[in-house]
Amino acid sequence: MVLKDARPFGPATGLSCRECGTVYELGPIFACSECFGPLEVAYDFGEVRRQDIESGPTNIWRYRALLPVPADVASKPNLQPGWTKLVKADNLAAELGLRSLHVKDDSGNPTHSFKDRVVSIAVEAARTFGFHTLSCSSTGNLAGAVGAAAARAGLDSCVFIPANLEEAKITMAAVYGGRLVGIDGTYDEVNRFCSELIGDELGEKWGFVNVNLRPYYAEGSKTLAYEIAEQLGWRLPDQIVIPIASGSQLTKIDKGFRELIKLGLVEDKPYRVFGAQAEGCSPVSAAFKAGQDVVRPVKPDTIAKSLAIGNPADGPYVLDIARRTGGAVEDVDDREIVEAIRLLARTEGVFAETAGGVTVGVLHKLVRNGVLDPEAETVVLNTGDGLKTLDAVAAEARPTAVIRPSLEAFRTAFAN
Amino acid sequence: MVLKDARPFGPATGLSCRECGTVYELGPIFACSECFGPLEVAYDFGEVRRQDIESGPTNIWRYRALLPVPADVASKPNLQPGWTKLVKADNLAAELGLRSLHVKDDSGNPTHSFKDRVVSIAVEAARTFGFHTLSCSSTGNLAGAVGAAAARAGLDSCVFIPANLEEAKITMAAVYGGRLVGIDGTYDEVNRFCSELIGDELGEKWGFVNVNLRPYYAEGSKTLAYEIAEQLGWRLPDQIVIPIASGSQLTKIDKGFRELIKLGLVEDKPYRVFGAQAEGCSPVSAAFKAGQDVVRPVKPDTIAKSLAIGNPADGPYVLDIARRTGGAVEDVDDREIVEAIRLLARTEGVFAETAGGVTVGVLHKLVRNGVLDPEAETVVLNTGDGLKTLDAVAAEARPTAVIRPSLEAFRTAFAN
């Protein structure tokens, strides 16, 4: 494959196997042919200076020198995600008894979830590899992110979903005008079908963002680490609470922090990484608590559908990181998730999707159990938007009163 | 009333009547006691420099020197709205035959509509006046913006809605934990009730953002003008298409452009302002086309509910501005609104609410009719988020196919 640009992947030098270290040329591959381990992007960064980053655009491309993208990426048509708010959450901190708390609120992304970060990197890889169609299997956030990103980039898209998905999610996935294919089957069957398609001539020239483009795609989550550090004033937090679906995001945030230390962009200091799962899909939390290295797959049953991956590929790496940094992995039940969504909305005006309910709920639980240090600087992630999971809170977020339009009626209701 | 801060309203010097020019002290008043005309904020800006703005935060507070807010506003707890994307819309431009088009996409605000801008200014005024409760009547976007802003600011809130509002909107309005009062009646009855409440002791110390705080609130829309100019490289667009509900936003964007010229922050050049309405609520468009100065109220019937104000208070000012700048006011029907939402999503990956369908639809119509100059630099506003008006496109945004999970089934569907 001939690459048009001299350095279409910027500082990236190759793909290396996370298990055996074998190095490959940059290409649309995702598994080691020696040991079947996952591949990830390796870099030669050279010097990267704070002022170069600070003078960049207010989106993830300010970190282009740390990502597998070309130097002119910011001028190409893409969704320009990132640089979302790091909300100083004094009200929530007071309620939980924490000294310093920030919420990294990724609902501010173009399609209102962190998926815009990872998909935008995948789009650049797709362009470079000459793929004409962007694809994925999805049950929600990813479908919208892929549809929107492909539309802006001028690529075709073909998104696969379980046919019995909620109507609202189908609308969101279809509105960007790409192909949307409902599959009569479970999400697992959709995934298996996609794997077949990649091996078939039908899927030639297709970039499946979370399969054959996964090594590039996954790097997008590093930008969460970069932004948090820069927005704290080029400082790492002491403690961070991150949701776990496949576990990829957590491992990449850790990778991002370590890169910043290595490059001298932040002071080298310890930080503790905490993983958050829903009780109804908590294989990593279960393994952590049992002191095991192996993650035993489960059948998900939780309202936090965007985290409902029963067999998380990066689970073992998450366990390593939580143990190495002195963190933990914890879970909360659906009841606690709903309460946490409402707590965050009531204290900070941030309406999170269920995944944000999981992280805030786990934060709360870790404080209650004395696992988190209430004096340490803490960051909690909200990776999606409450508008996409309205059903979770619909039964409880109700009018306080319904009255006739008269002062007397209001006075009566008001007196209660 | 004793104000705590020496200059709680920053550069604002008073309130002046837009009709007779009578000047009042800054206070929670909104109508001229001489002529009942609307009051608006008057300023003494002094010198304002580009570099001071550019070194400010990436939200509306970078323009604090041009707003009725204290100098330290950015450090107070608020939603920090603004600095939303100005999307270079090359795909849409090509489709419509325009040389240069940008979409100012306010769906990126914290509660996903431009209302966060205006409410954030009202919150500061409420604090200054010692109000403890933030209130409004609303059928959607404003309710969420007020609930969220009050939560973050530590104010109580009490939002009034028609009791028969769609369930999704009720959930959104209630999740922030303030009081949400359903009124058995139409939106007009809700409004009349709020007017009564302001005059009653029950409503003492209450800031109704769009009534007794309206002069401050409305100024928030100026930030759209400032951001567009700065994001274009400190330049005014040649043509801009703005939605009309009450008409306030359009008049404030015009005011913002004129301020920038007066302060020497942009070159003085002509610009044309175009107003956009839904055909089912088009009193300003009708007056414009009939060459009249008076706007005759209508009973709204359109899917663009966030623009459905049948008796727009600022209608006559909108007519003045459209005529003075060589612009126009145009309307599109519900069918065209839906098509425009889908067009914008398909070409730029931006999922707009119905109000964005109105502006993009009107843009399209004005190009078709030869009213807009296709060679001139054009900006169109999207003021809200498609996730809030999913019903508008639900019937058409459907899967392209539903198949069994097999390559054969996909091949069959694919061949068609």
Short mmCIF file of N, CA and C in Angstrom, two decimals, chain B residues 137-191:
data_model
loop_
_atom_site.label_atom_id
_atom_site.label_comp_id
_atom_site.label_asym_id
_atom_site.label_seq_id
_atom_site.Cartn_x
_atom_site.Cartn_y
_atom_site.Cartn_z
N SER B 137 -41.15 30.61 32.24
CA SER B 137 -42.11 29.73 31.59
C SER B 137 -41.42 29.20 30.35
N SER B 138 -41.71 27.96 30.00
CA SER B 138 -40.96 27.37 28.91
C SER B 138 -41.70 26.19 28.31
N THR B 139 -41.41 25.90 27.06
CA THR B 139 -41.90 24.65 26.46
C THR B 139 -40.74 23.75 26.10
N GLY B 140 -39.51 24.05 26.61
CA GLY B 140 -38.44 23.14 26.26
C GLY B 140 -37.05 23.60 26.60
N ASN B 141 -36.36 24.17 25.61
CA ASN B 141 -34.95 24.50 25.79
C ASN B 141 -34.69 25.38 27.01
N LEU B 142 -35.54 26.37 27.23
CA LEU B 142 -35.29 27.30 28.33
C LEU B 142 -35.41 26.60 29.69
N ALA B 143 -36.34 25.68 29.80
CA ALA B 143 -36.53 24.96 31.06
C ALA B 143 -35.25 24.24 31.48
N GLY B 144 -34.64 23.54 30.54
CA GLY B 144 -33.39 22.83 30.84
C GLY B 144 -32.27 23.79 31.18
N ALA B 145 -32.18 24.87 30.43
CA ALA B 145 -31.10 25.84 30.65
C ALA B 145 -31.23 26.49 32.03
N VAL B 146 -32.45 26.84 32.43
CA VAL B 146 -32.67 27.47 33.73
C VAL B 146 -32.41 26.46 34.86
N GLY B 147 -32.92 25.26 34.71
CA GLY B 147 -32.72 24.24 35.74
C GLY B 147 -31.24 23.96 35.96
N ALA B 148 -30.50 23.79 34.88
CA ALA B 148 -29.07 23.47 34.99
C ALA B 148 -28.28 24.64 35.56
N ALA B 149 -28.58 25.84 35.05
CA ALA B 149 -27.81 27.02 35.49
C ALA B 149 -28.05 27.29 36.97
N ALA B 150 -29.29 27.16 37.42
CA ALA B 150 -29.60 27.40 38.84
C ALA B 150 -28.90 26.36 39.71
N ALA B 151 -28.90 25.10 39.27
CA ALA B 151 -28.25 24.04 40.05
C ALA B 151 -26.77 24.37 40.26
N ARG B 152 -26.09 24.72 39.19
CA ARG B 152 -24.66 25.01 39.31
C ARG B 152 -24.40 26.24 40.17
N ALA B 153 -25.28 27.26 39.99
CA ALA B 153 -25.08 28.52 40.70
C ALA B 153 -25.49 28.44 42.17
N GLY B 154 -26.14 27.35 42.56
CA GLY B 154 -26.60 27.24 43.94
C GLY B 154 -27.85 28.06 44.21
N LEU B 155 -28.62 28.38 43.16
CA LEU B 155 -29.90 29.07 43.33
C LEU B 155 -31.04 28.05 43.29
N ASP B 156 -32.15 28.39 43.94
CA ASP B 156 -33.35 27.58 43.73
C ASP B 156 -33.88 27.87 42.33
N SER B 157 -34.68 26.95 41.81
CA SER B 157 -35.34 27.25 40.54
C SER B 157 -36.78 26.78 40.59
N CYS B 158 -37.61 27.45 39.83
CA CYS B 158 -39.02 27.07 39.71
C CYS B 158 -39.44 27.35 38.28
N VAL B 159 -39.59 26.28 37.52
CA VAL B 159 -39.87 26.39 36.09
C VAL B 159 -41.32 26.00 35.83
N PHE B 160 -42.01 26.82 35.04
CA PHE B 160 -43.42 26.57 34.72
C PHE B 160 -43.56 26.07 33.29
N ILE B 161 -44.28 24.96 33.15
CA ILE B 161 -44.48 24.37 31.82
C ILE B 161 -45.96 24.00 31.65
N PRO B 162 -46.43 23.94 30.43
CA PRO B 162 -47.76 23.36 30.22
C PRO B 162 -47.71 21.89 30.64
N ALA B 163 -48.72 21.45 31.40
CA ALA B 163 -48.68 20.10 31.98
C ALA B 163 -48.69 19.00 30.92
N ASN B 164 -49.18 19.32 29.73
CA ASN B 164 -49.28 18.29 28.69
C ASN B 164 -48.05 18.25 27.77
N LEU B 165 -46.93 18.77 28.24
CA LEU B 165 -45.69 18.76 27.46
C LEU B 165 -45.27 17.31 27.17
N GLU B 166 -44.48 17.12 26.10
CA GLU B 166 -43.98 15.78 25.80
C GLU B 166 -43.17 15.24 26.98
N GLU B 167 -43.27 13.93 27.19
CA GLU B 167 -42.61 13.28 28.33
C GLU B 167 -41.09 13.55 28.37
N ALA B 168 -40.47 13.49 27.21
CA ALA B 168 -39.01 13.67 27.17
C ALA B 168 -38.63 15.06 27.68
N LYS B 169 -39.42 16.05 27.30
CA LYS B 169 -39.10 17.42 27.74
C LYS B 169 -39.34 17.59 29.24
N ILE B 170 -40.33 16.90 29.76
CA ILE B 170 -40.59 16.95 31.20
C ILE B 170 -39.40 16.36 31.96
N THR B 171 -38.92 15.22 31.48
CA THR B 171 -37.76 14.58 32.12
C THR B 171 -36.57 15.53 32.15
N MET B 172 -36.29 16.13 30.99
CA MET B 172 -35.14 17.04 30.91
C MET B 172 -35.28 18.23 31.85
N ALA B 173 -36.50 18.73 31.95
CA ALA B 173 -36.72 19.92 32.77
C ALA B 173 -36.63 19.58 34.26
N ALA B 174 -36.96 18.34 34.61
CA ALA B 174 -37.05 17.97 36.02
C ALA B 174 -35.75 17.41 36.59
N VAL B 175 -34.85 16.97 35.73
CA VAL B 175 -33.71 16.20 36.23
C VAL B 175 -32.76 17.03 37.08
N TYR B 176 -32.76 18.34 36.91
CA TYR B 176 -31.82 19.17 37.65
C TYR B 176 -32.28 19.44 39.09
N GLY B 177 -33.46 18.92 39.43
CA GLY B 177 -33.84 18.89 40.84
C GLY B 177 -34.51 20.14 41.37
N GLY B 178 -34.68 21.16 40.53
CA GLY B 178 -35.43 22.34 40.97
C GLY B 178 -36.91 22.04 40.97
N ARG B 179 -37.73 23.05 41.37
CA ARG B 179 -39.17 22.85 41.30
C ARG B 179 -39.62 22.93 39.84
N LEU B 180 -40.45 22.01 39.42
CA LEU B 180 -41.02 22.02 38.07
C LEU B 180 -42.53 21.96 38.24
N VAL B 181 -43.20 23.02 37.80
CA VAL B 181 -44.64 23.10 38.02
C VAL B 181 -45.37 22.99 36.69
N GLY B 182 -46.16 21.95 36.55
CA GLY B 182 -47.01 21.80 35.38
C GLY B 182 -48.27 22.64 35.56
N ILE B 183 -48.65 23.37 34.53
CA ILE B 183 -49.86 24.19 34.57
C ILE B 183 -50.90 23.56 33.64
N ASP B 184 -52.08 23.32 34.19
CA ASP B 184 -53.17 22.83 33.34
C ASP B 184 -53.63 23.97 32.46
N GLY B 185 -53.11 24.07 31.27
CA GLY B 185 -53.47 25.17 30.38
C GLY B 185 -52.49 25.28 29.23
N THR B 186 -52.75 26.23 28.35
CA THR B 186 -51.88 26.43 27.19
C THR B 186 -50.63 27.19 27.63
N TYR B 187 -49.66 27.27 26.71
CA TYR B 187 -48.44 28.02 26.99
C TYR B 187 -48.77 29.48 27.27
N ASP B 188 -49.73 30.04 26.55
CA ASP B 188 -50.14 31.43 26.81
C ASP B 188 -50.67 31.59 28.23
N GLU B 189 -51.41 30.60 28.70
CA GLU B 189 -51.92 30.68 30.07
C GLU B 189 -50.78 30.58 31.09
N VAL B 190 -49.78 29.77 30.78
CA VAL B 190 -48.61 29.68 31.65
C VAL B 190 -47.94 31.05 31.74
N ASN B 191 -47.80 31.69 30.60
CA ASN B 191 -47.18 33.03 30.57
C ASN B 191 -47.96 34.05 31.38
#
